[in-house]
């Protein structure tokens, strides 16, 4: 049975090379070809001798299985949403087939790639379509890092110099901790994908043990917290995870988190019209994060299939103004790709009718 190489660390590739009787520098060449050059085909790994490439490509050798693009959804704003298929007979042994999504968002001088860490999600945030899928399964390190590599390859001709990655697609990254961090280490490794730690952001619904664990990591991404409410009562209603890790416990974990110099927490706040977008909500948010080095991203709700409405222009501006007046850096972020189903999980839901039926 060929060994799947995508997602393997430098150390794991060294062990694999040793099992073939190859020297460690061959593993370093493979690592470079996989992650720095994004070669998914052994024949294209021109830094490796032909005999070894042929051996790797043979039935008992190895394989590289990047997520397969099922559909591309280009948006008028230049973003492209990808529906990927993973697992199944061509994927890692025993990995259940699933569909996940990622979004490629080009901007002046950079691209941002939003990726998934789980197929579906168990966290059950009420404003999120992915929640309706439930948890299908955790992704492997190769399936996580593979989304970045495929999105970069797909857009190879038009890449800007800088790449940002946000772990904000389907799934709660801190509930798939090991695989997510294995992928992040490859993304941040100067010999791997070579992204800067400040350009990779992990977004969590507030899994406190995961935040505490992340605080111990020598190499880690930046941290974003999906806040979305200004009181426990409101957050319990929107995000049931708050009953397990209430605001004070969550914010206490943030206060103990060792930020790097000039590093900020990002608090994501989806503005739901008439639910959490009042001026008193803004004032409570200011008080909640008063002792933290933090910025707030305000994301006006993007009307879709869920029973929420978009906030008014006036309430967005007022909320933003209150935060800024109190010295909290705040930015209004309109979610990109709105014309191609921008809320996380929307594509997977559309492409998985049997899963939708079970929810109705
Ligand atoms: S918002 Fe994130 S954590 Fe919450 S249900 Fe959706 S995918 Fe899961």
Short mmCIF file of C-alpha atoms and ligand atoms in Angstrom, two decimals:
data_model
loop_
_atom_site.label_atom_id
_atom_site.label_comp_id
_atom_site.label_asym_id
_atom_site.label_seq_id
_atom_site.Cartn_x
_atom_site.Cartn_y
_atom_site.Cartn_z
CA UNK A 1 0.00 0.00 0.00
CA UNK A 2 1.60 3.34 -0.99
CA UNK A 3 2.31 5.75 1.86
CA UNK A 4 0.49 9.11 1.73
CA UNK A 5 3.11 11.87 1.90
CA UNK A 6 1.00 15.05 1.91
CA UNK A 7 0.85 16.39 5.46
CA UNK A 8 3.94 14.56 6.66
CA UNK A 9 6.38 16.63 8.73
CA UNK A 10 10.10 16.85 7.93
CA UNK A 11 10.75 14.28 10.66
CA UNK A 12 8.10 11.88 9.32
CA UNK A 13 9.55 12.18 5.82
CA UNK A 14 13.01 11.36 7.22
CA UNK A 15 11.56 8.19 8.77
CA UNK A 16 9.88 7.35 5.48
CA UNK A 17 13.13 7.94 3.51
CA UNK A 18 15.01 5.76 6.02
CA UNK A 19 12.44 2.97 5.50
CA UNK A 20 13.41 3.04 1.80
CA UNK A 21 17.12 3.02 2.68
CA UNK A 22 17.48 6.65 1.52
CA UNK A 23 19.63 9.31 3.21
CA UNK A 24 18.01 12.18 5.23
CA UNK A 25 18.80 14.81 2.56
CA UNK A 26 16.42 13.00 0.20
CA UNK A 27 13.64 13.61 2.74
CA UNK A 28 14.55 17.31 2.79
CA UNK A 29 14.31 17.35 -1.03
CA UNK A 30 10.89 15.70 -0.89
CA UNK A 31 9.72 18.17 1.77
CA UNK A 32 10.88 21.08 -0.40
CA UNK A 33 9.21 19.67 -3.53
CA UNK A 34 5.92 19.08 -1.69
CA UNK A 35 5.51 22.28 0.28
CA UNK A 36 7.79 24.94 -1.21
CA UNK A 37 7.33 23.96 -4.87
CA UNK A 38 3.83 22.42 -4.56
CA UNK A 39 4.65 19.37 -6.69
CA UNK A 40 1.88 16.78 -6.45
CA UNK A 41 3.39 14.52 -9.08
CA UNK A 42 6.65 12.65 -8.49
CA UNK A 43 7.61 13.04 -12.17
CA UNK A 44 7.66 16.84 -11.66
CA UNK A 45 10.06 16.65 -8.67
CA UNK A 46 13.12 17.53 -10.71
CA UNK A 47 15.24 17.99 -7.57
CA UNK A 48 15.08 14.21 -6.99
CA UNK A 49 16.92 11.59 -9.12
CA UNK A 50 14.77 9.86 -11.73
CA UNK A 51 15.30 6.38 -10.23
CA UNK A 52 13.97 7.51 -6.85
CA UNK A 53 11.03 9.33 -8.46
CA UNK A 54 10.10 6.12 -10.27
CA UNK A 55 10.41 4.12 -7.09
CA UNK A 56 8.18 6.58 -5.22
CA UNK A 57 5.57 6.48 -7.96
CA UNK A 58 5.47 2.66 -7.98
CA UNK A 59 2.60 0.82 -6.34
CA UNK A 60 4.55 0.06 -3.13
CA UNK A 61 6.10 3.53 -2.93
CA UNK A 62 4.18 6.64 -2.02
CA UNK A 63 1.35 8.86 -3.15
CA UNK A 64 0.34 12.49 -2.88
CA UNK A 65 -3.39 13.10 -2.63
CA UNK A 66 -4.30 16.79 -2.58
CA UNK A 67 -7.97 17.75 -2.08
CA UNK A 68 -9.75 17.37 -5.43
CA UNK A 69 -11.56 20.41 -6.82
CA UNK A 70 -15.21 19.46 -7.38
CA UNK A 71 -16.40 22.94 -8.35
CA UNK A 72 -15.10 26.49 -8.53
CA UNK A 73 -17.42 29.38 -7.75
CA UNK A 74 -15.86 32.64 -8.95
CA UNK A 75 -17.36 35.75 -7.35
CA UNK A 76 -17.79 39.16 -8.92
CA UNK A 77 -15.40 40.55 -6.28
CA UNK A 78 -12.56 38.31 -7.56
CA UNK A 79 -12.78 35.65 -4.81
CA UNK A 80 -13.06 32.01 -5.77
CA UNK A 81 -14.77 29.48 -3.54
CA UNK A 82 -13.64 25.91 -3.95
CA UNK A 83 -15.68 22.88 -3.16
CA UNK A 84 -13.19 20.08 -2.50
CA UNK A 85 -13.68 16.36 -2.24
CA UNK A 86 -11.45 14.51 0.22
CA UNK A 87 -11.01 10.96 1.45
CA UNK A 88 -12.53 7.90 -0.16
CA UNK A 89 -10.64 5.25 -2.11
CA UNK A 90 -8.05 7.71 -3.45
CA UNK A 91 -7.51 9.40 -0.09
CA UNK A 92 -5.77 8.35 3.08
CA UNK A 93 -6.45 4.79 4.15
CA UNK A 94 -9.76 4.62 5.95
CA UNK A 95 -10.58 8.33 5.59
CA UNK A 96 -14.29 8.74 4.99
CA UNK A 97 -15.14 10.68 1.79
CA UNK A 98 -16.34 14.19 2.50
CA UNK A 99 -16.71 17.60 0.90
CA UNK A 100 -15.14 20.71 2.33
CA UNK A 101 -14.62 24.25 1.12
CA UNK A 102 -11.98 26.92 0.93
CA UNK A 103 -12.00 30.46 -0.41
CA UNK A 104 -9.24 32.27 -2.29
CA UNK A 105 -9.50 36.05 -1.92
CA UNK A 106 -7.10 38.20 -3.95
CA UNK A 107 -6.33 41.72 -2.80
CA UNK A 108 -3.76 44.33 -3.73
CA UNK A 109 -0.35 42.85 -2.82
CA UNK A 110 -1.67 39.70 -1.15
CA UNK A 111 -4.08 36.81 -1.24
CA UNK A 112 -5.99 35.41 1.71
CA UNK A 113 -6.99 31.76 1.73
CA UNK A 114 -9.71 30.62 4.11
CA UNK A 115 -9.52 26.88 4.83
CA UNK A 116 -11.46 24.20 6.71
CA UNK A 117 -10.15 22.01 9.53
CA UNK A 118 -13.10 19.64 9.87
CA UNK A 119 -15.80 18.39 7.52
CA UNK A 120 -18.92 19.80 9.17
CA UNK A 121 -18.75 20.94 12.78
CA UNK A 122 -20.15 19.86 16.14
CA UNK A 123 -20.13 23.28 17.80
CA UNK A 124 -23.64 24.31 16.74
CA UNK A 125 -23.38 28.09 16.45
CA UNK A 126 -26.90 29.07 15.49
CA UNK A 127 -25.92 31.58 12.80
CA UNK A 128 -23.71 29.08 10.95
CA UNK A 129 -24.76 26.78 8.14
CA UNK A 130 -21.86 24.39 8.73
CA UNK A 131 -23.40 23.63 12.13
CA UNK A 132 -26.34 22.08 10.30
CA UNK A 133 -24.07 19.41 8.85
CA UNK A 134 -22.99 18.21 12.29
CA UNK A 135 -19.45 16.84 12.54
CA UNK A 136 -18.69 14.53 9.62
CA UNK A 137 -15.05 14.00 10.52
CA UNK A 138 -11.75 15.65 11.39
CA UNK A 139 -9.43 16.50 8.53
CA UNK A 140 -5.91 15.09 8.37
CA UNK A 141 -2.84 17.41 8.29
CA UNK A 142 -2.51 16.71 4.55
CA UNK A 143 -6.13 17.63 3.87
CA UNK A 144 -5.68 20.91 5.78
CA UNK A 145 -2.35 22.02 4.28
CA UNK A 146 -3.47 20.63 0.89
CA UNK A 147 -6.26 23.24 0.62
CA UNK A 148 -3.65 26.02 0.76
CA UNK A 149 -1.34 24.31 -1.73
CA UNK A 150 -4.14 23.62 -4.24
CA UNK A 151 -5.57 27.15 -3.96
CA UNK A 152 -2.08 28.59 -4.60
CA UNK A 153 -1.48 26.26 -7.54
CA UNK A 154 -4.89 27.04 -9.05
CA UNK A 155 -4.01 30.74 -9.05
CA UNK A 156 -0.30 30.33 -9.80
CA UNK A 157 -0.30 32.82 -12.68
CA UNK A 158 -1.73 35.68 -10.61
CA UNK A 159 -0.18 35.27 -7.17
CA UNK A 160 0.69 38.36 -5.12
CA UNK A 161 3.89 38.29 -3.03
CA UNK A 162 2.15 37.74 0.31
CA UNK A 163 -0.18 34.94 1.40
CA UNK A 164 -2.45 35.06 4.44
CA UNK A 165 -4.19 31.93 5.66
CA UNK A 166 -7.22 32.00 7.94
CA UNK A 167 -8.51 28.83 9.60
CA UNK A 168 -12.11 29.99 9.51
CA UNK A 169 -13.79 27.62 7.08
CA UNK A 170 -15.72 24.58 8.18
CA UNK A 171 -14.95 23.24 11.62
CA UNK A 172 -13.55 24.27 14.99
CA UNK A 173 -9.75 24.05 14.63
CA UNK A 174 -9.14 23.58 18.35
CA UNK A 175 -11.33 20.47 18.36
CA UNK A 176 -8.99 18.94 15.78
CA UNK A 177 -5.91 20.22 17.56
CA UNK A 178 -3.16 17.76 16.56
CA UNK A 179 -3.90 17.72 12.84
CA UNK A 180 -4.48 21.48 12.69
CA UNK A 181 -1.18 22.23 14.44
CA UNK A 182 0.71 19.69 12.29
CA UNK A 183 -0.59 21.56 9.21
CA UNK A 184 0.16 24.98 10.75
CA UNK A 185 3.77 23.94 11.48
CA UNK A 186 4.25 23.11 7.78
CA UNK A 187 2.63 26.41 6.76
CA UNK A 188 4.90 28.38 9.10
CA UNK A 189 8.10 26.43 8.45
CA UNK A 190 10.56 28.60 6.47
CA UNK A 191 11.55 25.39 4.63
CA UNK A 192 7.90 24.49 4.07
CA UNK A 193 5.20 26.86 2.84
CA UNK A 194 7.13 29.66 4.62
CA UNK A 195 4.27 31.90 5.78
CA UNK A 196 4.81 34.42 8.58
CA UNK A 197 3.12 33.58 11.92
CA UNK A 198 1.28 36.90 11.88
CA UNK A 199 -0.17 35.99 8.47
CA UNK A 200 -1.77 32.74 9.67
CA UNK A 201 -4.82 33.16 11.91
CA UNK A 202 -6.69 30.44 13.75
CA UNK A 203 -10.26 31.36 14.60
CA UNK A 204 -11.98 29.61 17.49
CA UNK A 205 -15.49 29.67 18.91
CA UNK A 206 -13.80 29.79 22.33
CA UNK A 207 -12.56 26.30 23.23
CA UNK A 208 -10.68 27.27 26.39
CA UNK A 209 -8.53 24.11 26.85
CA UNK A 210 -7.39 24.50 23.23
CA UNK A 211 -6.50 28.17 23.78
CA UNK A 212 -4.50 27.17 26.88
CA UNK A 213 -2.71 24.49 24.89
CA UNK A 214 -1.97 26.89 22.05
CA UNK A 215 -0.47 29.30 24.57
CA UNK A 216 2.25 26.68 25.28
CA UNK A 217 3.28 26.28 21.62
CA UNK A 218 6.63 27.70 20.53
CA UNK A 219 5.39 28.06 16.95
CA UNK A 220 1.79 29.10 16.62
CA UNK A 221 -0.59 31.12 14.47
CA UNK A 222 -2.31 34.34 15.53
CA UNK A 223 -5.56 33.85 17.43
CA UNK A 224 -9.02 35.13 16.58
CA UNK A 225 -12.01 34.60 18.86
CA UNK A 226 -15.50 34.40 17.42
CA UNK A 227 -17.27 36.59 20.02
CA UNK A 228 -20.59 37.60 18.43
CA UNK A 229 -22.31 38.64 21.66
CA UNK A 230 -21.94 41.15 24.44
CA UNK A 231 -23.33 39.12 27.35
CA UNK A 232 -23.48 35.49 28.46
CA UNK A 233 -27.23 35.43 27.99
CA UNK A 234 -26.92 36.57 24.38
CA UNK A 235 -23.95 34.32 23.65
CA UNK A 236 -25.64 31.27 25.20
CA UNK A 237 -28.51 31.82 22.78
CA UNK A 238 -26.25 32.18 19.71
CA UNK A 239 -23.37 29.88 20.60
CA UNK A 240 -24.24 27.05 23.01
CA UNK A 241 -20.49 26.44 23.53
CA UNK A 242 -20.69 29.51 25.80
CA UNK A 243 -22.50 27.42 28.43
CA UNK A 244 -19.37 25.29 28.71
CA UNK A 245 -16.86 28.17 28.47
CA UNK A 246 -18.66 31.37 29.53
CA UNK A 247 -17.33 34.80 28.63
CA UNK A 248 -15.41 35.37 31.86
CA UNK A 249 -13.62 32.00 31.57
CA UNK A 250 -12.89 32.64 27.88
CA UNK A 251 -11.61 36.18 28.42
CA UNK A 252 -9.53 35.05 31.39
CA UNK A 253 -7.82 32.49 29.10
CA UNK A 254 -7.18 35.36 26.66
CA UNK A 255 -5.69 37.52 29.43
CA UNK A 256 -3.27 34.69 30.29
CA UNK A 257 -2.32 34.10 26.63
CA UNK A 258 1.27 35.22 25.92
CA UNK A 259 0.92 37.63 23.01
CA UNK A 260 4.04 38.37 20.97
CA UNK A 261 5.31 41.95 20.76
CA UNK A 262 2.88 44.01 18.63
CA UNK A 263 0.50 41.04 18.41
CA UNK A 264 -3.24 41.62 18.90
CA UNK A 265 -6.16 39.29 19.53
CA UNK A 266 -8.82 39.58 16.89
CA UNK A 267 -12.40 39.37 18.10
CA UNK A 268 -14.83 38.52 15.31
CA UNK A 269 -18.29 39.93 15.83
CA UNK A 270 -21.04 39.03 13.35
CA UNK A 271 -23.60 41.85 13.52
CA UNK A 272 -27.09 40.35 13.44
CA UNK A 273 -29.80 42.94 12.84
CA UNK A 274 -31.91 43.48 15.98
CA UNK A 275 -30.05 40.75 17.91
CA UNK A 276 -26.59 41.97 18.94
CA UNK A 277 -26.13 45.26 17.06
CA UNK A 278 -27.41 47.83 19.58
CA UNK A 279 -25.28 50.67 20.99
CA UNK A 280 -25.42 49.01 24.45
CA UNK A 281 -23.94 45.86 22.89
CA UNK A 282 -21.04 47.93 21.58
CA UNK A 283 -20.49 49.47 25.03
CA UNK A 284 -20.55 46.03 26.68
CA UNK A 285 -18.01 44.72 24.14
CA UNK A 286 -15.72 47.62 25.04
CA UNK A 287 -15.95 46.68 28.73
CA UNK A 288 -15.46 42.96 28.06
CA UNK A 289 -12.17 43.38 26.21
CA UNK A 290 -10.96 46.45 28.09
CA UNK A 291 -7.80 44.81 29.47
CA UNK A 292 -6.79 43.00 26.32
CA UNK A 293 -4.62 44.04 23.41
CA UNK A 294 -7.36 43.43 20.90
CA UNK A 295 -8.98 44.57 17.71
CA UNK A 296 -12.51 43.85 16.60
CA UNK A 297 -13.71 42.80 13.17
CA UNK A 298 -17.37 43.68 12.67
CA UNK A 299 -18.97 41.41 10.08
CA UNK A 300 -22.43 42.54 8.99
CA UNK A 301 -24.67 39.48 8.63
CA UNK A 302 -24.96 38.26 5.10
CA UNK A 303 -28.64 37.29 4.63
CA UNK A 304 -29.04 33.63 3.71
CA UNK A 305 -31.05 30.63 4.69
CA UNK A 306 -31.08 31.32 8.42
CA UNK A 307 -33.64 33.42 10.32
CA UNK A 308 -31.47 36.51 10.88
CA UNK A 309 -31.48 39.83 9.13
CA UNK A 310 -28.71 42.17 8.06
CA UNK A 311 -27.97 45.10 10.39
CA UNK A 312 -28.85 48.57 9.12
CA UNK A 313 -26.12 50.84 7.80
CA UNK A 314 -26.76 53.18 10.76
CA UNK A 315 -26.36 50.45 13.39
CA UNK A 316 -23.11 49.25 11.78
CA UNK A 317 -21.72 52.80 11.77
CA UNK A 318 -22.86 53.50 15.33
CA UNK A 319 -21.40 50.22 16.66
CA UNK A 320 -18.13 50.94 14.89
CA UNK A 321 -18.01 54.53 16.16
CA UNK A 322 -18.58 53.51 19.81
CA UNK A 323 -15.68 51.04 19.71
CA UNK A 324 -13.34 53.51 18.00
CA UNK A 325 -14.29 56.35 20.38
CA UNK A 326 -13.33 54.11 23.30
CA UNK A 327 -9.96 53.36 21.71
CA UNK A 328 -10.77 49.84 20.48
CA UNK A 329 -9.40 49.33 16.95
CA UNK A 330 -12.39 48.12 14.93
CA UNK A 331 -12.90 47.32 11.27
CA UNK A 332 -16.05 46.63 9.30
CA UNK A 333 -15.47 43.57 7.13
CA UNK A 334 -18.00 42.63 4.53
CA UNK A 335 -17.68 38.91 3.91
CA UNK A 336 -16.34 38.34 0.44
CA UNK A 337 -17.87 36.24 -2.28
CA UNK A 338 -21.41 37.12 -1.18
CA UNK A 339 -22.79 36.28 -4.59
CA UNK A 340 -21.39 32.75 -4.35
CA UNK A 341 -22.69 31.79 -0.89
CA UNK A 342 -20.22 33.36 1.46
CA UNK A 343 -21.24 32.01 4.87
CA UNK A 344 -19.10 29.08 5.88
CA UNK A 345 -20.68 25.73 5.10
CA UNK A 346 -23.07 27.04 2.47
CA UNK A 347 -21.43 25.30 -0.46
CA UNK A 348 -21.12 21.98 1.30
CA UNK A 349 -24.78 22.17 2.26
CA UNK A 350 -25.82 22.89 -1.29
CA UNK A 351 -23.79 20.00 -2.59
CA UNK A 352 -24.98 17.53 0.04
CA UNK A 353 -28.73 17.18 -0.38
CA UNK A 354 -28.95 14.01 1.70
CA UNK A 355 -27.38 15.84 4.61
CA UNK A 356 -29.83 18.72 4.25
CA UNK A 357 -32.82 16.39 4.18
CA UNK A 358 -31.85 14.99 7.56
CA UNK A 359 -32.09 18.48 9.02
CA UNK A 360 -35.51 19.43 7.87
S1 LIG B 1 -19.14 29.14 13.32
FE1 LIG B 1 -17.36 27.80 13.24
S2 LIG B 1 -17.37 26.77 15.28
FE2 LIG B 1 -19.43 27.63 14.98
S3 LIG B 1 -20.61 25.94 14.06
FE3 LIG B 1 -19.78 27.20 12.36
S4 LIG B 1 -17.89 26.18 11.78
FE4 LIG B 1 -18.45 25.42 13.83
#
